[in-house]
Every structure is written in C-alpha cells, then in structure tokens.
Short mmCIF file of C-alpha atoms in Angstrom, two decimals:
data_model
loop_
_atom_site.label_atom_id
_atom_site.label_comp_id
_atom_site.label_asym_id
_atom_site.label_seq_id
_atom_site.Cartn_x
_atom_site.Cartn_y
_atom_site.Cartn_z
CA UNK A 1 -46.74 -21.80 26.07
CA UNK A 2 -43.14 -22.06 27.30
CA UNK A 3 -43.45 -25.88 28.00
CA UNK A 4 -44.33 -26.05 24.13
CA UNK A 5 -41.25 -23.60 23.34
CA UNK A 6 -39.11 -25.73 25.36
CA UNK A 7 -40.33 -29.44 23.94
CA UNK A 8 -39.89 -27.61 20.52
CA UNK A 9 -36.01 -26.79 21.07
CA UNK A 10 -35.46 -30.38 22.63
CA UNK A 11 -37.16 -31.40 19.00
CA UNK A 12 -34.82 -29.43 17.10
CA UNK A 13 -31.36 -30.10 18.96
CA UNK A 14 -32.12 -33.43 18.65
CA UNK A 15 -33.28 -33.74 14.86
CA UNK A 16 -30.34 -31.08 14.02
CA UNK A 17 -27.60 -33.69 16.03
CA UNK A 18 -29.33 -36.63 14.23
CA UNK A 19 -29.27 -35.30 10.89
CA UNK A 20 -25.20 -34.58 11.63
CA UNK A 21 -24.89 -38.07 12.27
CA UNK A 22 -26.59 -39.12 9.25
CA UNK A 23 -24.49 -37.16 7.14
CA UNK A 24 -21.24 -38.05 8.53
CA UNK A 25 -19.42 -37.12 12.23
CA UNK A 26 -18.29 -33.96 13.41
CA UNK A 27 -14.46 -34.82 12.98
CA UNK A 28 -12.39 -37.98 11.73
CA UNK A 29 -8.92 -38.75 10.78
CA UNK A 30 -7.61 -40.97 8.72
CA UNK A 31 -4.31 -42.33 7.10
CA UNK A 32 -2.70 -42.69 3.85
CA UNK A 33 0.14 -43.62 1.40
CA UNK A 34 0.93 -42.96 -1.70
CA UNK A 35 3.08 -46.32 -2.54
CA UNK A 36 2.38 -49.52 -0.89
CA UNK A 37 5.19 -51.85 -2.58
CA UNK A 38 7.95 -49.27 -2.37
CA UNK A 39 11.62 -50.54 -2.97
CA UNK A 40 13.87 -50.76 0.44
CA UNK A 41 14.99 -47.05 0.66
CA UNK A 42 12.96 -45.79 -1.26
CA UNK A 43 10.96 -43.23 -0.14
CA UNK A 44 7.06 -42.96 0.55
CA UNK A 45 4.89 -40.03 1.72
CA UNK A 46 2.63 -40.92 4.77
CA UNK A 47 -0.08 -38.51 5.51
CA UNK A 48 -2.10 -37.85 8.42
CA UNK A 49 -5.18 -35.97 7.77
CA UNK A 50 -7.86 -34.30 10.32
CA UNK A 51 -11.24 -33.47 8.59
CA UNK A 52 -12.98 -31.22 10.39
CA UNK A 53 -16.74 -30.57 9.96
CA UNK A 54 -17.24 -27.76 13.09
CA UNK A 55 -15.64 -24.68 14.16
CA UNK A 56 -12.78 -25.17 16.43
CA UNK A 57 -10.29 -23.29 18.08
CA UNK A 58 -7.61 -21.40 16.32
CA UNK A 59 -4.83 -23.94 16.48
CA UNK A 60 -2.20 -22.18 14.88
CA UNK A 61 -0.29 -21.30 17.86
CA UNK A 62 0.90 -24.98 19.55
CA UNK A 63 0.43 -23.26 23.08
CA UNK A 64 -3.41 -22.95 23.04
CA UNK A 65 -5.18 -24.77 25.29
CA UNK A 66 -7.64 -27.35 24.40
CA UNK A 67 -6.36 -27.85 20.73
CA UNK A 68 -6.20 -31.84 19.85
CA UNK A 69 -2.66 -32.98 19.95
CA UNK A 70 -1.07 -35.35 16.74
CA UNK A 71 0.34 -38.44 18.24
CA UNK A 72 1.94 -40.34 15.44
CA UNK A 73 2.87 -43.91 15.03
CA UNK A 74 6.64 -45.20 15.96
CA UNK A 75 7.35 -46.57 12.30
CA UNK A 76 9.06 -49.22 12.98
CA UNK A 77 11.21 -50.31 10.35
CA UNK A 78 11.16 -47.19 8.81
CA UNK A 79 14.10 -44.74 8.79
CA UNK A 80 11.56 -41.45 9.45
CA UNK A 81 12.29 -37.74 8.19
CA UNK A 82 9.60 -35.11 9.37
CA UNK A 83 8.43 -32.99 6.45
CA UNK A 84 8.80 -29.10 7.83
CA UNK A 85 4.80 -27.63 7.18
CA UNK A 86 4.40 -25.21 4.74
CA UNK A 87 2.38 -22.28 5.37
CA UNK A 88 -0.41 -23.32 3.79
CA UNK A 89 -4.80 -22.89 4.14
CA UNK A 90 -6.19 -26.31 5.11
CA UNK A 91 -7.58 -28.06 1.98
CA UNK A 92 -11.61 -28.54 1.73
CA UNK A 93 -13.52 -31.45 1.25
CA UNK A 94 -17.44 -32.18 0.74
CA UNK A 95 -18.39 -36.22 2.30
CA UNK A 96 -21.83 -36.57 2.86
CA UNK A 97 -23.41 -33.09 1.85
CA UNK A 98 -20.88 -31.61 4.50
CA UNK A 99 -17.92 -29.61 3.86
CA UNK A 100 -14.67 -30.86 5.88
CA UNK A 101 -11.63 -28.17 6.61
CA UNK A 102 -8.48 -30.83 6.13
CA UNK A 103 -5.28 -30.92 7.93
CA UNK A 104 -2.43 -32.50 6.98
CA UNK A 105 0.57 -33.85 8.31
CA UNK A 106 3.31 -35.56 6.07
CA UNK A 107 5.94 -38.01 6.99
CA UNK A 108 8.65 -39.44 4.89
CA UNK A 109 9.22 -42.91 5.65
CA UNK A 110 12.01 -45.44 4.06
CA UNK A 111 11.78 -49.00 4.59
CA UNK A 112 14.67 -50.50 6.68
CA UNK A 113 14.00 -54.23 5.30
CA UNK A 114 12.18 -56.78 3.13
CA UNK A 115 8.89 -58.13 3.53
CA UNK A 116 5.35 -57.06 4.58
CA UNK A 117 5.76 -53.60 7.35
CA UNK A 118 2.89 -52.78 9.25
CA UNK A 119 2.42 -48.90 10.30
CA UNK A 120 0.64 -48.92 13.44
CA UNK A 121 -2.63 -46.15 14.00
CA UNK A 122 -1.78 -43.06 14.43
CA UNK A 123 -4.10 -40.71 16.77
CA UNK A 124 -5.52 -37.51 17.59
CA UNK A 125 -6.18 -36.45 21.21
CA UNK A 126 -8.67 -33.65 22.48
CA UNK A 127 -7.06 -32.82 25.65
CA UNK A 128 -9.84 -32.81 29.08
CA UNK A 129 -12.07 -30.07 29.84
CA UNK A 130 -14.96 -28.49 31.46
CA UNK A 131 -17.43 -29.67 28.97
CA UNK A 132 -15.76 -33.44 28.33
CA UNK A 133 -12.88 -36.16 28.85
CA UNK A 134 -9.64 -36.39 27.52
CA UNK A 135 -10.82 -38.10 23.72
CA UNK A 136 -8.81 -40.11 21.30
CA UNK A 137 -9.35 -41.01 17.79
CA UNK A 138 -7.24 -43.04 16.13
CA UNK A 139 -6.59 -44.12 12.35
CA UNK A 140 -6.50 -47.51 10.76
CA UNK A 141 -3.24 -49.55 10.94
CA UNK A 142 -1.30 -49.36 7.34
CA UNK A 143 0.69 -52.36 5.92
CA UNK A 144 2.81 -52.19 3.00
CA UNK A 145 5.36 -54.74 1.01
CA UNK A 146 8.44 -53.68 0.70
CA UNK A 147 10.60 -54.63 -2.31
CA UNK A 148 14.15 -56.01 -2.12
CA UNK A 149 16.72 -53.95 -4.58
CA UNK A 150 17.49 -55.74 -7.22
CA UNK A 151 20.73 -57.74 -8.07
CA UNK A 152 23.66 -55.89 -10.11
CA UNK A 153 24.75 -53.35 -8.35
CA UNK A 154 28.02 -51.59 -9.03
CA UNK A 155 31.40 -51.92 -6.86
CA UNK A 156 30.92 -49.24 -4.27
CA UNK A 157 27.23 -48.92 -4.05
CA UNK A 158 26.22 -47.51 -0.70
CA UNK A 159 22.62 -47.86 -0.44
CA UNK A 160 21.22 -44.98 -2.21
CA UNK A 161 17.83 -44.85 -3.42
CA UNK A 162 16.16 -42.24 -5.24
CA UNK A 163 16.96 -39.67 -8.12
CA UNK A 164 19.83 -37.55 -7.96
CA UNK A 165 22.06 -34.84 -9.07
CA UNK A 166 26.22 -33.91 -7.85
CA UNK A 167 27.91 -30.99 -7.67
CA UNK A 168 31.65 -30.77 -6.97
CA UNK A 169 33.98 -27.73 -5.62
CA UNK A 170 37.34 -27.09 -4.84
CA UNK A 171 38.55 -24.14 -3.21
CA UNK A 172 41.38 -23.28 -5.30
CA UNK A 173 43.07 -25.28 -8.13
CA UNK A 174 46.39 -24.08 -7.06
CA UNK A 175 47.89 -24.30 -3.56
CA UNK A 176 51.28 -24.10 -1.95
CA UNK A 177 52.51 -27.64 -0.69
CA UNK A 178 51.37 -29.26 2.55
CA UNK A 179 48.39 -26.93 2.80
CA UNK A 180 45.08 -28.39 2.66
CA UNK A 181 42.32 -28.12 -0.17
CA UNK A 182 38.58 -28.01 0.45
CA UNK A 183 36.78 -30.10 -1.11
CA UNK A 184 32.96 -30.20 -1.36
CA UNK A 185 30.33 -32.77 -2.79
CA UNK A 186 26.81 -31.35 -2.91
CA UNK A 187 23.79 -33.53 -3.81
CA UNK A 188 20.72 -32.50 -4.77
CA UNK A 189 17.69 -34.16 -5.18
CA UNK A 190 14.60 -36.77 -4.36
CA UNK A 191 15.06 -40.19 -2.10
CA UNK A 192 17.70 -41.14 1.03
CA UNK A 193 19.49 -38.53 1.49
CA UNK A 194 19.39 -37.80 4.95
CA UNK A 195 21.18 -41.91 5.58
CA UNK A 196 23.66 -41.37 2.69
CA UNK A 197 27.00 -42.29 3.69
CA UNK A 198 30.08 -39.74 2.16
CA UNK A 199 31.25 -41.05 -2.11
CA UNK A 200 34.35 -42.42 -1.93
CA UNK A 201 37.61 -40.19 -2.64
CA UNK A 202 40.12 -42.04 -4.87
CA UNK A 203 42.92 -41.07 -4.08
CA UNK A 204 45.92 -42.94 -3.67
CA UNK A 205 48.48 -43.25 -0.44
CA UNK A 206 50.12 -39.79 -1.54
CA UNK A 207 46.87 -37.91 0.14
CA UNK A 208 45.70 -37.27 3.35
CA UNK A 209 42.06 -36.86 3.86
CA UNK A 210 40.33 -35.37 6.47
CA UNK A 211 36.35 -35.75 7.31
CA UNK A 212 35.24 -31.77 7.64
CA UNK A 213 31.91 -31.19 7.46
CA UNK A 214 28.04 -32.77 6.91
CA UNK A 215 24.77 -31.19 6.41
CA UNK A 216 21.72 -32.22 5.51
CA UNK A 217 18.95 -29.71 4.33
CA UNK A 218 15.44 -30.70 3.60
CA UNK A 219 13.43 -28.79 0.53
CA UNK A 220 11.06 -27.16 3.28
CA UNK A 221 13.97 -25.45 5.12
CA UNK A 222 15.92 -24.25 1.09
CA UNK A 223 14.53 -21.22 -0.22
CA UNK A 224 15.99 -21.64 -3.27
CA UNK A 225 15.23 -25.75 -3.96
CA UNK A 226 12.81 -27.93 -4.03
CA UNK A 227 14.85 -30.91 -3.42
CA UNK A 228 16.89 -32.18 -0.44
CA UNK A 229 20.62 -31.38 0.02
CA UNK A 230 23.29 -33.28 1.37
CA UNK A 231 26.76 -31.35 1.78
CA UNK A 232 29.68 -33.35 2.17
CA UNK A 233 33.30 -31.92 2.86
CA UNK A 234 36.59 -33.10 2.85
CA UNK A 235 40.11 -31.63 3.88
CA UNK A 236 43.22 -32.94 1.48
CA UNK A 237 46.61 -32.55 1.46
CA UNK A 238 48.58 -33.59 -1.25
CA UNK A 239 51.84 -35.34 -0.12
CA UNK A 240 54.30 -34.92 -2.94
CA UNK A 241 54.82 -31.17 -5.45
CA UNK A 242 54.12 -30.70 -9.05
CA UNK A 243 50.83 -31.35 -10.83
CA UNK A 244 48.66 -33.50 -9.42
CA UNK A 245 45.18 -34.64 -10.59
CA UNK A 246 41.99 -35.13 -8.31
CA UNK A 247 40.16 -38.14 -10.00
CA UNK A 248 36.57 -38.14 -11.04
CA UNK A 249 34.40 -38.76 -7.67
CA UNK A 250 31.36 -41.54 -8.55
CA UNK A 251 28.21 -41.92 -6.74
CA UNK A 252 26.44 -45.06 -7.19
CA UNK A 253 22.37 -44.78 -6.56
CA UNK A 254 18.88 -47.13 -7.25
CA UNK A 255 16.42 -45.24 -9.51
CA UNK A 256 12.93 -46.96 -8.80
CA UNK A 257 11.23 -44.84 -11.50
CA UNK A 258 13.49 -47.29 -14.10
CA UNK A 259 14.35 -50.07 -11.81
CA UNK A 260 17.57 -49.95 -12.30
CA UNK A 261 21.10 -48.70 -11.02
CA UNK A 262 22.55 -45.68 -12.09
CA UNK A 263 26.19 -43.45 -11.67
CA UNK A 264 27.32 -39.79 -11.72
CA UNK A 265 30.11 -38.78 -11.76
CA UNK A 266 32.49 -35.31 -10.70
CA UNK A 267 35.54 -34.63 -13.84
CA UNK A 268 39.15 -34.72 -12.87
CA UNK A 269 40.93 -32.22 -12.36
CA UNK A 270 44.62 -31.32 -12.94
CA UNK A 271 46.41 -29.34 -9.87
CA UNK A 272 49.25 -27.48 -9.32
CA UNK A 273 50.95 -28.10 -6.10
CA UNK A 274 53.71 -25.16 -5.60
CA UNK A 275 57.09 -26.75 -4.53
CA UNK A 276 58.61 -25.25 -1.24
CA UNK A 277 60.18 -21.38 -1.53
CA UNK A 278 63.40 -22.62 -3.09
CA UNK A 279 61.74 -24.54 -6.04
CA UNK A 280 58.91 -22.12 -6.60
CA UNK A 281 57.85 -21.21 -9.93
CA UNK A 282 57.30 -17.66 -11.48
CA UNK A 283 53.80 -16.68 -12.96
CA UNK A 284 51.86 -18.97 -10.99
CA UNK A 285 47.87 -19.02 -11.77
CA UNK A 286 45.40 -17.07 -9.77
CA UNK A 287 43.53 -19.12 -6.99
CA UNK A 288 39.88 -19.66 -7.71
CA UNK A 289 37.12 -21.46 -7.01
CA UNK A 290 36.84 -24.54 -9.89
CA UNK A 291 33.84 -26.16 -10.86
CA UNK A 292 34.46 -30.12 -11.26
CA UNK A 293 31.70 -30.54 -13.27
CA UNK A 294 30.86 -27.49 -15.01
CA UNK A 295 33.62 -24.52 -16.18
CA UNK A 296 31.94 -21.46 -16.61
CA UNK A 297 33.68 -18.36 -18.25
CA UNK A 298 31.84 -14.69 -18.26
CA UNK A 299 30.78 -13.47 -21.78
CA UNK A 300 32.66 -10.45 -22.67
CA UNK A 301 30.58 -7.25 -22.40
CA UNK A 302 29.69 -4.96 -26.00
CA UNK A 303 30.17 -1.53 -26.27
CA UNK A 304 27.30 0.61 -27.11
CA UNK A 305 27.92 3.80 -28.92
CA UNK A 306 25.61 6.57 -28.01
CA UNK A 307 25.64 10.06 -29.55
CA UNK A 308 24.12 12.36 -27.23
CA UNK A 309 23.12 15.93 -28.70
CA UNK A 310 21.87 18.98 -26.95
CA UNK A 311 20.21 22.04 -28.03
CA UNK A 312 21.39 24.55 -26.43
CA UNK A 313 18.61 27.11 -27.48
CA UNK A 314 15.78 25.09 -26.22
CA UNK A 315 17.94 23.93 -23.05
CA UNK A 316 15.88 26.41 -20.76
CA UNK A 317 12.61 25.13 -22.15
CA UNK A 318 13.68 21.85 -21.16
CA UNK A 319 14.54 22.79 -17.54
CA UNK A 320 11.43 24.90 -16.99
CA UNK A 321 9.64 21.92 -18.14
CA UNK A 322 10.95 19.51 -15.47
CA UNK A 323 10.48 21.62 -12.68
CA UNK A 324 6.62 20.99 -13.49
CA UNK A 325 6.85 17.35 -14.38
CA UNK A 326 9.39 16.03 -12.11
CA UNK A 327 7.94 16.22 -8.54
CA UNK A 328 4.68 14.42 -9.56
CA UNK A 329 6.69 11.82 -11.14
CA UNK A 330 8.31 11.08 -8.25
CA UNK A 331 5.40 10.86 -5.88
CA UNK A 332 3.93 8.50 -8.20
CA UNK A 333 6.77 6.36 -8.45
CA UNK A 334 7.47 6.55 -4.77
CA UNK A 335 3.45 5.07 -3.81
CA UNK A 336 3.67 2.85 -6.15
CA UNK A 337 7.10 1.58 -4.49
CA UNK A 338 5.37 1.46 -1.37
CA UNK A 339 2.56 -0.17 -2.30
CA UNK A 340 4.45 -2.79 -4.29
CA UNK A 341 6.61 -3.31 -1.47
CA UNK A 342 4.15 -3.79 1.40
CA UNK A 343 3.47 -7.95 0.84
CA UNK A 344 7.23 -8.39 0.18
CA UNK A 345 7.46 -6.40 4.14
CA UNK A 346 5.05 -8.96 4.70
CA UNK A 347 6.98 -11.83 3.34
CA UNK A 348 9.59 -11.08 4.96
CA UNK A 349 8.45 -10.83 8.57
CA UNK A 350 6.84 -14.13 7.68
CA UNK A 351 9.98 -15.77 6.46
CA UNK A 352 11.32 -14.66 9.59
CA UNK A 353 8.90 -16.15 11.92
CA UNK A 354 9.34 -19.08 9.88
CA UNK A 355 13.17 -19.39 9.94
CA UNK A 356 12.74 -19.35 13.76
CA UNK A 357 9.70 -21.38 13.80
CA UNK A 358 11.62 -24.61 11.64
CA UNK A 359 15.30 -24.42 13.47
CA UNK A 360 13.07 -25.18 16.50
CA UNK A 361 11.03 -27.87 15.26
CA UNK A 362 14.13 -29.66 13.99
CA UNK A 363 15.92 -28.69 17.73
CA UNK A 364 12.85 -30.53 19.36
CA UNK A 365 13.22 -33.68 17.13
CA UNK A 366 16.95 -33.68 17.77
CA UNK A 367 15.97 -34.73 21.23
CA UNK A 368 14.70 -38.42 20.34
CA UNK A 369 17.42 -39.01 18.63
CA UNK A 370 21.02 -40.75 19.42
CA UNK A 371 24.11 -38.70 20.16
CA UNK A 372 25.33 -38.34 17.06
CA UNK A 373 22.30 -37.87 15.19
CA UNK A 374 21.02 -34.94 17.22
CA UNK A 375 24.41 -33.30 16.75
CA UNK A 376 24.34 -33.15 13.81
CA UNK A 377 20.45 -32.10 13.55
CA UNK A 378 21.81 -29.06 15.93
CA UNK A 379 24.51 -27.88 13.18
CA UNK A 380 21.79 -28.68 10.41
CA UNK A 381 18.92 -25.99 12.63
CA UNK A 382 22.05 -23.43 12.79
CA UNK A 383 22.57 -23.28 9.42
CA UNK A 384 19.01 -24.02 8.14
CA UNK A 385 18.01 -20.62 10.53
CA UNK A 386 20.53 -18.47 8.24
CA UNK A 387 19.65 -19.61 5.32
CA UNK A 388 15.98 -18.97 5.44
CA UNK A 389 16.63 -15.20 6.72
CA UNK A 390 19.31 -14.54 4.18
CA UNK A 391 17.24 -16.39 0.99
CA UNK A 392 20.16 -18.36 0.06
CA UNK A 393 20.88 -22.09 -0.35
CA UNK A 394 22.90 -23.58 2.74
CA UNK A 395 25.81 -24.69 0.34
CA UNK A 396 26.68 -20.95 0.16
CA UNK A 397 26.64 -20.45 4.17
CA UNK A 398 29.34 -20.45 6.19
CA UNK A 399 30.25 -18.96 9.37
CA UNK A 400 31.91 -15.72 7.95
CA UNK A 401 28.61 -15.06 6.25
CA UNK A 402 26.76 -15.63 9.33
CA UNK A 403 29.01 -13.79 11.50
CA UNK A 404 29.12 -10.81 9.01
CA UNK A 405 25.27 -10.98 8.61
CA UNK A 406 24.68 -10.63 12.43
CA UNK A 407 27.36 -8.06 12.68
CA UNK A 408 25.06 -5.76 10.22
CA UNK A 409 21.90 -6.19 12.24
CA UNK A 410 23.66 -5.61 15.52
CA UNK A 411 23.49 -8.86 16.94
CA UNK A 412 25.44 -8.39 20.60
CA UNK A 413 29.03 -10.34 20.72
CA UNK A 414 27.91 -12.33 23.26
CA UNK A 415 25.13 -14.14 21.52
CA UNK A 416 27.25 -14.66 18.22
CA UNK A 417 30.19 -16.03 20.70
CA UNK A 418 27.10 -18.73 22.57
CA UNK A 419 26.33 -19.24 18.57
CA UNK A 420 29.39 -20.64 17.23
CA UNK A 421 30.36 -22.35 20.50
CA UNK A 422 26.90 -24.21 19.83
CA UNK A 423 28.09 -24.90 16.43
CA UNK A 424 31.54 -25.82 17.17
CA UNK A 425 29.83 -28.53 19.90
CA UNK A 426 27.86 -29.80 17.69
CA UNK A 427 30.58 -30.84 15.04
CA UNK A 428 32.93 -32.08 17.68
CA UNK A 429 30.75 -34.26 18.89
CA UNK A 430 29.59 -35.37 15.96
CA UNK A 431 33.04 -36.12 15.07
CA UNK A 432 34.48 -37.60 17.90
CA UNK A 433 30.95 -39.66 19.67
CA UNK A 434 33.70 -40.39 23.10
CA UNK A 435 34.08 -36.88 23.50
CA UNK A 436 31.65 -35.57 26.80
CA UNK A 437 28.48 -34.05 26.01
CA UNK A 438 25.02 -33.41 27.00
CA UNK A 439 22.68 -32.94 24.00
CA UNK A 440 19.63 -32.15 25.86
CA UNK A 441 21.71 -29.42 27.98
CA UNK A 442 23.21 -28.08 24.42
CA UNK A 443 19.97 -27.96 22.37
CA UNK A 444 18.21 -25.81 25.08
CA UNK A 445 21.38 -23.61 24.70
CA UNK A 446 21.00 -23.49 21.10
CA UNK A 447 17.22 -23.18 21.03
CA UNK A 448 17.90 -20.14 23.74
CA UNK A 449 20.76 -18.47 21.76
CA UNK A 450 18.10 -18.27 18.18
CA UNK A 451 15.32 -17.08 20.11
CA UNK A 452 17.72 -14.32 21.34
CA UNK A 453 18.95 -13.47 17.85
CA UNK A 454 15.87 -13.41 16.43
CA UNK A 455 14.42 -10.92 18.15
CA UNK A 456 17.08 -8.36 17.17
CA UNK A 457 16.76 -9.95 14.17
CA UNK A 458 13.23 -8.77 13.97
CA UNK A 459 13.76 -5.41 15.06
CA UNK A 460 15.86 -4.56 11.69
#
C-alpha cells in the first residue's frame, strides 16, 4: 500500500511539472520599446519586464537574500537616464491559461548617433543556494534605427529634442549699481533635458555674467509635475546706470511629434539700475520678483455687507441650546478628522521613506559616472530629498528653505553644517572640474548625512 502511495505522488509531481511546462515556464523576462526609428535625441522608453508565474520571495526590500538581481544592458550609444520606480502593484498577465505577476523596469534611452543601434540582452540572475546554482536568464538583443534631425535648424540650436515649455525669473527689477541680479531659466517638459546645454544670454559687452547654478529634476522625484525640470541660473551685473533692458532669452528645440523645429521665447524686460548715492533718485520702485513671461496682478478683494441681528429675549434659549448640541458636534467632527486623516499619516510616512529611498538611488548611480556628472547628480539628490518631504517643486528650494525646514524638526547643527558642506562640494566641483575631489569619498558622506536627517526627520 505505501509503495502504491508513493508511485502515485511520483505520478502526480511529474504530470503537475509537465503540465507547467506545457502551459508556459515558471518565470521569463523579456524586453521592449516603444519606438524603434526614434530621431537622434529623442527619447524612447526601454522596459524590462519579469513575469512571474510562482510565489517568490518578498523582494521589496533590495537586502533580502536570494531575490534575482536586474543586470541591465550598457546602452551603448545611448545617453541613459534611470526612471525613479513608482510605488506601484506589479501588473498581471494571463499567457497560456497561467496568470503572470509583471515587473517592470523602465529606462530612458536617447540615441547618441545615426544609423542602426543594437541594445544588447539584458538579464536576470537568481543568486546560488541550497536548493540550486547561481541562474541567469537573459532577454533578446534589441536593434533600432535611429533618425538623423532634419536640415533647417535655427542659429543657436543646441541639440534639443523633445517638447517643451520656459519659465523666466528675475529677482528684482530694480537694483542698486554693480550688484548682481539673479536670473533663472526653468524648463519644463518631455525629451533631453538632462544633456541640455544653458540658452544663450544676449547681452552685450556692458554685462557680466556669471554661471550659478544647474539642476536637473526628473518627474518621479517632482511632486508637483509630471514632466522633467531643468533649472538654469545666472549671476549679472550690469556695467553702466540708468534703465537697462534684459532681452528676450530664445530656446531653440526639435519637436518629433511635427518633425519640425520650434522656438520659445522669455519677454524683455526694462530695468532700473540706481546710479551711485550721489545720483540717486527719489521714489524708487519696490523690489520684486518679475515674471518674464507672465505679469500677474492680485484681483482686488469685495466687501460683503452682513447685517447681523440678535434677539435678545430668546438669547438664553439659544445658549441653553448649545450646551446640548455642541459637545456631540464636536466629537463627531473630531473622528471624522481622524479618520479622514489616517491615509494622509500614511502618505506621508510613505513619501518619506520615499524621499530617502530616491536621493539614494540617484547617490548610487552618481558613482558610474564622470566627475562632473556625479557632482552634479549629488546637488540634484540634495535638493530632490527636500523637495519630496516638503511637497514642493525644486524651483522653489533653496538652502534658506532647507535650513529653516530642518531647524523646525530639530535637525542637530552638526548634520545641517555636513549638509551644506556636501552641497557646497558638489557645486564647486562641478564648477571648477581641476579643483581636488573624491566623489566616491563625498557621496558616502552625503548618503550618511540623509540617512541621519531622516531619521529625525521621521520622528516629527
């Protein structure tokens, strides 16, 4: 009898794995892209995805052991910009009367040249253990044609390639003379951002300009886009008194939706330069922060009139009455506050796991990068960290915000000091490439000083 129960279980293992096979394996990957003549620049999703047909480990958490690692391809000639993950449940897919849990990976990739590109396999690897080998499995190899841009483009046409939006700023439109006015370009939108070289300033001889600032922000890491940012900024200093104007600032870019080139363009603007003390005029205007694209004035605010009456004969009715009414009213209101508030505690602790979780990732990818380039990927997790625990865009950060925002949750001195002394690094060197530096030795300084923060952060 147990010789039959035991040939009967061999039966059924063996008819259960053949029916698997017959129905499709266990786990497969495979690649994908969504345009395979894109235009040079342009940019093109590549996804990785993992079906997965069993139960696995919970792979959330990078540290577990045994989870299969993503090894993806070099991309060579491809300019490559990782897309952050979203917190998101695995899609599901039915292949062969089986149901598939799918994981996906995104890359954006722009083509560097002309001509037919090849994107070599990427792979998934189960690490060794007790019950097999170390196992591979690998996609197929991708080839696309990339697309020359087309003749015609304008006189100071940097290579831009996608769809796009500008916003200019100026600090003040009205500034004592030889001090320096801040200005900032921020563009918004889909395509190259992350390669596009500074719009030109036209300005003539009678300016000095000064390189500030760069950041680049991806959608994933904006709370309040869905589009890349690039953040340029600019120091001037008007040479000569009196009204001056700051010319209209034009960015050149390739639209592939239409094929064809397109500009935007920043207004002038008139300023007022204030002579020295001896020539300086009376009744000056206000200093503000102007728009160059877009003046906006606040509506004026109406009046209401309101007649409020009493009577005072039933005004002890009315009291008596609210004694009764009142205290139920507010317990009502107050568990209904609660319990309207409890996924937006959630949310919160999740945005800031998140916050810590993405200035990390981009940290790590800093490290395969060139001097430069991981500089200024350090000053990009810095500010990228803020702006996800504060809900605002980057353009509105700046290190007075971020000092005054760690000086209400009681972040130590010492860790704000290592802070900006990462940040200030970062921007020298990214500045000056001759200066000394060790990038691996100041991202593990960085990465250290945001884990610190964050978990005061977390205590608030």
């Amino acid at each position: 009898m147990c010789r039959f129960i035991f040939i009967f279980m061999i039966i059924m293992s063996f008819a259960a794995v053949t029916h698997a096979q017959e129905n499709g394996p266990d786990y497969f990957v495979e690649a994908v892209i969504d345009n395979p003549t894109p235009f040079v620049g342009e940019r093109i999703t590549y996804s990785f995805r993992f079906y997965n047909a069993v139960l696995l480990e919970d792979c959330d958490d990078e540290t577990v052991v045994g989870c299969p690692q993503y090894v993806p391809p070099e991309f060579q000639d491809f300019w490559q910009q990782d897309v952050e993950e979203r917190d998101a449940l695995p899609d599901v897919a039915f292949l062969n009367d089986r149901q598939y849990s799918v994981q996906t990976i995104d890359t954006y990739l722009y083509p560097t040249r002309a001509g037919e590109l090849t994107i070599a396999p990427a792979s998934l690897v189960f690490p060794e253990s007790v019950f097999r080998p170390e196992q591979a499995i690998l996609t197929q190899a991708i080839t696309i044609q990339a697309v020359p841009l087309p003749e015609g483009a304008p006189d100071g046409y940097n290579g831009a390639v996608g769809q796009f939006e500008m916003r200019g700023t100026i600090d003040r439109q009205s500034l004592p003379f030889g001090d320096p006015l801040r200005l900032t370009i921020t563009v918004t939108g889909i395509g190259n951002l992350e390669q596009m070289t500074p719009p030109e300033i036209p300005v003539d001889t009678t300016w000095r300009i000064y390189d500030s600032d760069t950041i680049f922000i991806p959608a994933s890491e904006n709370p309040s886009q869905q589009t890349d940012t690039r953040i340029f900024e600019w120091l001037l200093v008007p040479s000569e008194a009196g009204s001056q104007i700051l010319p209209a600032i034009d960015l050149h870019y390739f639209d592939p939706t239409v094929r064809n080139y397109r500009t935007i363009s920043t207004t002038e603007i008139t300023l007022d330069i204030i002579p020295p003390a001896d020539g300086q005029p009376e009744n000056l205007p206000p200093s503000s922060n102007t728009n160059l694209t877009i003046q906006r004035q606040a509506l004026p605010l109406k009046a209401i009139n309101a007649n409020i009456t009493t009577n005072s004969n039933n005004l002890a009715k009315i009291i008596f009455a609210l004694m009764w009414v009142f205290p139920p009213i507010v317990f009502v209101a107050a568990s209904v506050w609660g319990w309207r508030n409890r996924p937006h505690r959630r949310t919160i602790a999740k945005q800031n796991i998140s916050a810590l979780k993405h200035a990390r990732r981009r940290l790590s990818a800093a490290r395969k990068q060139n001097t430069v380039t991981a500089h200024r990927l350090i000053g990009e997790a810095i500010f990228a960290y803020f702006a996800a625990q504060l809900q605002i865009a980057t353009g509105e950060l700046n290190t007075e915000v971020m000092r005054e925002a760690m000086r209400q949750r009681d972040i130590p001195n010492d860790m704000m000091t290592d802070l900006f002394a990462c940040l200030d690094t970062a921007h020298q060197v990214q500045f000056t490439p001759n200066a000394a530096n060790n990038s691996k030795r100041l991202i593990d300084r960085t990465n250290q000083t945001l884990m610190q923060i964050d978990r005061f952060w977390k205590q608030q």
